[in-house]
GROMACS .gro file of C-alpha atoms in nm:
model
  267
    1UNK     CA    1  -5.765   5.076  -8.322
    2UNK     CA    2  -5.612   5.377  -8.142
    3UNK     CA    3  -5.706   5.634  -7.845
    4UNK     CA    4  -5.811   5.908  -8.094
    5UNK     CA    5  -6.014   5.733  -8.323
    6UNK     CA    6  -6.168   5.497  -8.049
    7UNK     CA    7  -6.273   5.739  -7.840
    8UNK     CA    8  -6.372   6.000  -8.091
    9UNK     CA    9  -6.619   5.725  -8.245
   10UNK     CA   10  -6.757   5.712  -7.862
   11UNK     CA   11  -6.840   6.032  -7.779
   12UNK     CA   12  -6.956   6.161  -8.128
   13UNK     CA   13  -7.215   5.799  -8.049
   14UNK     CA   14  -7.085   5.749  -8.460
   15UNK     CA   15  -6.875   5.546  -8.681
   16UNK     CA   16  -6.651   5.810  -8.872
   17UNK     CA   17  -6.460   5.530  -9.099
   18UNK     CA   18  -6.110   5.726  -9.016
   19UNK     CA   19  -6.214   6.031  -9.244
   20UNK     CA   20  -5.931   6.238  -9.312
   21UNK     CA   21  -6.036   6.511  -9.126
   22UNK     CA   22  -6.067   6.303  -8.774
   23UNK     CA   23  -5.773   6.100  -8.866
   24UNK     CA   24  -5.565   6.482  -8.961
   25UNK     CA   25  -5.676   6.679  -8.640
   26UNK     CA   26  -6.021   6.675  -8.584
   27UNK     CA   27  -6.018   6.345  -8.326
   28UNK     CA   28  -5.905   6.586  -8.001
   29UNK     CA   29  -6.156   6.850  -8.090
   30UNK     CA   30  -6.445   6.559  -8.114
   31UNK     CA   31  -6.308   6.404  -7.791
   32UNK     CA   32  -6.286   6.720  -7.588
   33UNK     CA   33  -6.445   7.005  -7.721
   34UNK     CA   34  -6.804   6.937  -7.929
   35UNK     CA   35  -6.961   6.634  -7.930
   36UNK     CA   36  -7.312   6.539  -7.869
   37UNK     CA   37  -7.197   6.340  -7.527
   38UNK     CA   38  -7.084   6.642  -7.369
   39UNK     CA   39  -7.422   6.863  -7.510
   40UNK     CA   40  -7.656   6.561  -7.351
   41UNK     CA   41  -7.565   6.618  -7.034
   42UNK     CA   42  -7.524   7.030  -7.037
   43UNK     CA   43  -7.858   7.016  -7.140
   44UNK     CA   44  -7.957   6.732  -6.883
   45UNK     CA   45  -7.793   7.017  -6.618
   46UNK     CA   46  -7.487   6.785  -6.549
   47UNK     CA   47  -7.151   6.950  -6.414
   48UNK     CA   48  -6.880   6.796  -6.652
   49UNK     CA   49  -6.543   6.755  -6.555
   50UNK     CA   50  -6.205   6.567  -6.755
   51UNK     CA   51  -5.969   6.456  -6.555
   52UNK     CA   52  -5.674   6.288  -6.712
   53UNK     CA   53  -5.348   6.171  -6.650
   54UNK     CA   54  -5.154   6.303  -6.987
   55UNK     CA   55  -5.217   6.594  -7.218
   56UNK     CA   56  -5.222   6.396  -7.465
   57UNK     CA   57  -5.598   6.436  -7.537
   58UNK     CA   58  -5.583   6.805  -7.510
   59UNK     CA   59  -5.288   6.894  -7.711
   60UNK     CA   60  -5.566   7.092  -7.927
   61UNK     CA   61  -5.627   7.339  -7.627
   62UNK     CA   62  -5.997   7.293  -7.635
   63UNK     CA   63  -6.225   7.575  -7.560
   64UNK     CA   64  -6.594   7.505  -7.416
   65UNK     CA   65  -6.595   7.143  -7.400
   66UNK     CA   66  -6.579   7.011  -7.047
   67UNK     CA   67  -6.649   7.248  -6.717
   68UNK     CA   68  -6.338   7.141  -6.566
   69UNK     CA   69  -5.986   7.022  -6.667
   70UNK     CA   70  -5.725   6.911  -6.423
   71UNK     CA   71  -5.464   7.037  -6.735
   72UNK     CA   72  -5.515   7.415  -6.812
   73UNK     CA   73  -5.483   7.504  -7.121
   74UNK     CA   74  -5.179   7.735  -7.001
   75UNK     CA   75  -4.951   7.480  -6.855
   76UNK     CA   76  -4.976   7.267  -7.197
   77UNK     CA   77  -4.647   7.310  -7.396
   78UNK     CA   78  -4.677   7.455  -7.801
   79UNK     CA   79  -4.431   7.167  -7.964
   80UNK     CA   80  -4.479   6.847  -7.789
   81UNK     CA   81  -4.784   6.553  -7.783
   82UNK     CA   82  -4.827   6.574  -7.405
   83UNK     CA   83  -4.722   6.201  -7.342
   84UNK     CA   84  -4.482   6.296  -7.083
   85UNK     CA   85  -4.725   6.449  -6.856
   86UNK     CA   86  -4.756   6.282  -6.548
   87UNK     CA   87  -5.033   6.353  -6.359
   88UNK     CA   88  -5.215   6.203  -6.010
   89UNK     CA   89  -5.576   6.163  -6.136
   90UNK     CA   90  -5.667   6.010  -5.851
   91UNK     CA   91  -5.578   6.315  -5.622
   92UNK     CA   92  -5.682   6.550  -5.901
   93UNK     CA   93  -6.058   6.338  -5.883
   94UNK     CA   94  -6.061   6.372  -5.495
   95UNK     CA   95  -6.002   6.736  -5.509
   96UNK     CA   96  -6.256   6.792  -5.752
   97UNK     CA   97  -6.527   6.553  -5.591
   98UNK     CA   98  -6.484   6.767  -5.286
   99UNK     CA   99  -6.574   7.079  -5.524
  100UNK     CA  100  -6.862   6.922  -5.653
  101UNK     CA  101  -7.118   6.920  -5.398
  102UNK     CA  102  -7.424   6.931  -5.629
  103UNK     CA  103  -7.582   6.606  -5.815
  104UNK     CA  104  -7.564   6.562  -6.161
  105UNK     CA  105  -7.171   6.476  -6.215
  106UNK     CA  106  -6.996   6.315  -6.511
  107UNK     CA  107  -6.621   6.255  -6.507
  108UNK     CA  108  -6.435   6.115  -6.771
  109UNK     CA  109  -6.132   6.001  -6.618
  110UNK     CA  110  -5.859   5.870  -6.819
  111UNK     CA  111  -5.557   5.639  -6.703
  112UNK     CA  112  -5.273   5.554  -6.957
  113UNK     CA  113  -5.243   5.209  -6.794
  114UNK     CA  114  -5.186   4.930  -6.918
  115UNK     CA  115  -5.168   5.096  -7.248
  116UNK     CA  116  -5.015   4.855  -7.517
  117UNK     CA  117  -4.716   4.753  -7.656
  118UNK     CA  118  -4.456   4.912  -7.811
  119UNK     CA  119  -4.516   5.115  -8.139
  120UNK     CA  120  -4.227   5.028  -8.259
  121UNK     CA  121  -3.955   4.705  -8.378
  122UNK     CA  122  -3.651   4.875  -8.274
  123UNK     CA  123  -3.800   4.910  -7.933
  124UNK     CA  124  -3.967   4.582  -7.876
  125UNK     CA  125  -3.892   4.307  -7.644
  126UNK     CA  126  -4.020   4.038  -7.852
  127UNK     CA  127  -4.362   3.908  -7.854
  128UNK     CA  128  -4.338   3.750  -7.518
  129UNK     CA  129  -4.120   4.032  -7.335
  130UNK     CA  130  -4.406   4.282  -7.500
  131UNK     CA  131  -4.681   4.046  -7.290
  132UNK     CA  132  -4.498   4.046  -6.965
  133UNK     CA  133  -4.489   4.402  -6.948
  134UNK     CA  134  -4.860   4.447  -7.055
  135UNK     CA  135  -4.942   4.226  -6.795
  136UNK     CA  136  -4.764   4.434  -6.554
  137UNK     CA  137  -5.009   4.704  -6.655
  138UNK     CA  138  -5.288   4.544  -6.631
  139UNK     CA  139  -5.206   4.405  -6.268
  140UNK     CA  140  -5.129   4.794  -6.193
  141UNK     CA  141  -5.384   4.910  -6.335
  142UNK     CA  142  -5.622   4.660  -6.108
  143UNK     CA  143  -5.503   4.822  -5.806
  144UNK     CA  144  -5.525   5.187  -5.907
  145UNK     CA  145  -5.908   5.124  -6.001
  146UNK     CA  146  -5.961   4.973  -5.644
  147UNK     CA  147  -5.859   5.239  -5.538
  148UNK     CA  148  -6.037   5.469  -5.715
  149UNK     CA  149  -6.407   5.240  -5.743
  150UNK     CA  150  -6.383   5.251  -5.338
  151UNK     CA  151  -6.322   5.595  -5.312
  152UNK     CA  152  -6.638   5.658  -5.572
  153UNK     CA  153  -6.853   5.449  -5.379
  154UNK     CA  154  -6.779   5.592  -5.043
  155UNK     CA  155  -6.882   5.917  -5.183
  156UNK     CA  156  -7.189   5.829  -5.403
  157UNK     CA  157  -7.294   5.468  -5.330
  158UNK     CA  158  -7.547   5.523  -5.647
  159UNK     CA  159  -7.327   5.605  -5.904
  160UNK     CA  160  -7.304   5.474  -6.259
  161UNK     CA  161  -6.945   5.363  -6.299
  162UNK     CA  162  -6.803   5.278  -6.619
  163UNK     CA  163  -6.453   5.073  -6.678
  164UNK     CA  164  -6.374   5.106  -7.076
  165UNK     CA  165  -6.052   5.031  -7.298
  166UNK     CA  166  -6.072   5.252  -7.591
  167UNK     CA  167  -5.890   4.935  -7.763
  168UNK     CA  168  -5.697   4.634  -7.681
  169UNK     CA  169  -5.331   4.617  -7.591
  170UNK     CA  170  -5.175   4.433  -7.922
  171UNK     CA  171  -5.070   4.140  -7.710
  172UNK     CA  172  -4.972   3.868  -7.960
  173UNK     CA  173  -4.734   4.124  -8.175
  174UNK     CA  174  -4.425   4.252  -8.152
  175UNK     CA  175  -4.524   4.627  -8.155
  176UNK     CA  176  -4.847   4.808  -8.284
  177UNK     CA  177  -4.680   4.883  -8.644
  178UNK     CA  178  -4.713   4.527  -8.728
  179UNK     CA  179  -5.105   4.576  -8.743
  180UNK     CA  180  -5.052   4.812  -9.059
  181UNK     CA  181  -5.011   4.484  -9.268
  182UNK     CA  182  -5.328   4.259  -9.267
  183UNK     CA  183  -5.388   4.016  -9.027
  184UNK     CA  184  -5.655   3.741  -9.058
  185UNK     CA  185  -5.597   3.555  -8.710
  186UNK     CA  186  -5.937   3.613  -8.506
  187UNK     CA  187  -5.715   3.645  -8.167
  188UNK     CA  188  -5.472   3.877  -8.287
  189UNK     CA  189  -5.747   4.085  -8.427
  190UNK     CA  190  -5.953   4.071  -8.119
  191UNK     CA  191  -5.598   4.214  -7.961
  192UNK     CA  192  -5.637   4.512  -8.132
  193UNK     CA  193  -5.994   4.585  -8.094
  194UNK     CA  194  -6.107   4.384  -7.784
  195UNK     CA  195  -6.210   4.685  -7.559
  196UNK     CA  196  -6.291   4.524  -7.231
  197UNK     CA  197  -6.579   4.701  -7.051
  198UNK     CA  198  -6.770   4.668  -6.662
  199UNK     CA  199  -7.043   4.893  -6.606
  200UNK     CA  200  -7.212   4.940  -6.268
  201UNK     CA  201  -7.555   4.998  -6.343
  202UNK     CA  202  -7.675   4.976  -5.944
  203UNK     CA  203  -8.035   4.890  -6.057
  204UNK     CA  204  -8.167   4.580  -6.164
  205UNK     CA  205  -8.389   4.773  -6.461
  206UNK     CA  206  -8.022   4.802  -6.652
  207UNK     CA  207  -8.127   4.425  -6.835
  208UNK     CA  208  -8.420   4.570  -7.038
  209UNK     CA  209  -8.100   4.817  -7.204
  210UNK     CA  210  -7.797   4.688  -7.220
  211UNK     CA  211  -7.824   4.372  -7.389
  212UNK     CA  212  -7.739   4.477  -7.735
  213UNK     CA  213  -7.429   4.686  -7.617
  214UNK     CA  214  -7.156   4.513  -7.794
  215UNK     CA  215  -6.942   4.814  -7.898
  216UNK     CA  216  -6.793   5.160  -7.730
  217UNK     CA  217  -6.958   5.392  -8.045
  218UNK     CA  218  -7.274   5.258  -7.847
  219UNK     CA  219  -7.199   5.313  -7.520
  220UNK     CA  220  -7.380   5.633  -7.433
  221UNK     CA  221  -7.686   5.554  -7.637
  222UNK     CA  222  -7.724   5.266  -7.387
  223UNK     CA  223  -7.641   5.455  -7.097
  224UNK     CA  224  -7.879   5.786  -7.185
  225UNK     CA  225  -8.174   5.524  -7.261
  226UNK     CA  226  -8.086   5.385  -6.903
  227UNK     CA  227  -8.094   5.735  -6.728
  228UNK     CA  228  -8.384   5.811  -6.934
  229UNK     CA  229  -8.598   5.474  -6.860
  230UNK     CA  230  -8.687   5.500  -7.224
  231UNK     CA  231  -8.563   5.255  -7.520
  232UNK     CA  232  -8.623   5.479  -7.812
  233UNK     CA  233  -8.250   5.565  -7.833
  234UNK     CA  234  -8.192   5.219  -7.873
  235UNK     CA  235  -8.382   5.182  -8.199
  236UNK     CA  236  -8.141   5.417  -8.358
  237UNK     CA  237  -7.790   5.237  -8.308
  238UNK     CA  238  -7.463   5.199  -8.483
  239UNK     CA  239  -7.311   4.875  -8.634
  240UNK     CA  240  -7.079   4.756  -8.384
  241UNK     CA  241  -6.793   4.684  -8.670
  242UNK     CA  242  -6.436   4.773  -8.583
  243UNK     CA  243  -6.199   4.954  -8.842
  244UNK     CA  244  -5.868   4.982  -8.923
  245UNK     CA  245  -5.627   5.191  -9.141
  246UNK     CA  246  -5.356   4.966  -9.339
  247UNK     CA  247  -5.036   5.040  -9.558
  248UNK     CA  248  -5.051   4.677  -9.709
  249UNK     CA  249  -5.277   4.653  -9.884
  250UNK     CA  250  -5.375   5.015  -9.843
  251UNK     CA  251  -5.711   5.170  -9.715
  252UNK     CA  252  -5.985   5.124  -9.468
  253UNK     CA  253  -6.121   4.786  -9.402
  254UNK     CA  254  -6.362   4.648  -9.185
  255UNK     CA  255  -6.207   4.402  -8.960
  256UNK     CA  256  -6.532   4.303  -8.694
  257UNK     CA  257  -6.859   4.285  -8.835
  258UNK     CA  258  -7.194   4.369  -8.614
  259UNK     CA  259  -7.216   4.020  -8.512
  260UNK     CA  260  -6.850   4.007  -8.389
  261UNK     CA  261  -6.701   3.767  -8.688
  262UNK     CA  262  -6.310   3.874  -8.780
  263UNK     CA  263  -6.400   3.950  -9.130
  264UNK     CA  264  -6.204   4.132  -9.401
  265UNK     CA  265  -6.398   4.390  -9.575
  266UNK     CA  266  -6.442   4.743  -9.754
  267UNK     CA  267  -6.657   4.983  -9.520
   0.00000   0.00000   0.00000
């Protein structure tokens, strides 16, 4: 239900169940320093590259993980969660493509827009002033990935493009908190976990792979069977349940099952 734990589950291609040690400081170090997305493609001799509009990912001043960063490791601040960076990704990504003149690219590009609603009740608008302003995101948002689809396009017509939320934007609530208390309304619960997601495949063959894809944790099994015109990574998927952390009642509970039913369970 959040950025770290979302994405972490993505790029490790697993369901961690917010262990302690992900959940504590181990989420950044999945997301941008060692996880098995990342080795795939060194291995597959891919040129890797993060480019991201906050610091918020790389707070932990990872070491080894991507071949690029458009935030250095030196310019990121000791005492602060990098949230008021403020970065242009997409001239960062232009200056970069230009760089990269060999094939075998992946970017992970990541845009803090629309984001979601307010964390907290003293700052909220209400549940309908909190919607207006998502939807002001998400109508910026459209226009920044115009932008940025055309200008990948122009430059590799071919290209696998991927448009992923790591979670939904709480719409429905008055601020995230209130999703610490158990909810059992199937559209407020899709709020919180309904990732929307376009791929361009630019081949036809993408039908014989990604009809099971229902969840991000697997996302890049899909896409490496794709690349790899073999379905035996397919055989070896993840449930596609979502999970979330509550303070009442307390613990982890399973609030999506595999089929996509708003369930209330134990992992």
């Amino acid at each position: 239900m959040s950025t770290l734990l979302s994405n972490s589950a993505t790029f490790a291609m697993k369901h961690h169940y917010i262990a302690m040690d992900v959940e504590a400081y181990g989420a950044r170090r999945i997301i941008t320093e060692s996880n098995p997305v990342l080795r795939i493609f060194k291995n597959n001799g891919y040129k890797t590259s993060f480019i991201t509009e906050k610091a918020y990912l790389v707070m932990n001043r990872p070491q080894g993980g991507y071949d690029y960063c458009n935030i250095t490791n030196n310019e990121l601040p000791y005492i602060k969660d990098g949230l008021d960076t403020d970065r242009d990704i997409f001239t960062d990504l232009k200056t970069q493509v230009a760089k990269n003149t060999v094939s075998g690219n992946f970017y992970f590009i990541e845009k803090f827009q629309p984001t979601h609603i307010t964390n907290s009740k003293g700052n909220s608008t209400g549940i309908e002033g909190e919607k207006k302003i998502y939807m002001q995101g998400v109508r910026s948002a459209n226009k920044w990935l115009e932008q940025v689809i055309s200008f990948i396009n122009r430059n590799d017509a071919h290209a696998i493009i991927i448009i992923g939320a790591d979670h939904g934007g709480y719409t429905g609530l008055s601020c995230t908190a209130d999703s610490t208390t158990k909810i059992t309304d199937p559209g407020l619960v899709k709020s919180i976990f309904g990732a929307q997601l376009a791929i361009k495949w630019g081949n036809p063959e993408y039908i014989k792979y990604d009809s099971g894809l229902r969840s991000g944790v697997n996302l890049f099994r899909t896409l490496f069977s794709f690349l790899a015109k073999d379905k035996k990574y397919l055989q070896h998927t993840e449930e596609n349940g979502s999970y979330i952390k509550l303070h009442n009642p307390a613990g982890v509970y399973r609030y999506i099952d595999d089929k996509g039913n708003t369930v209330f369970e134990k992992p």
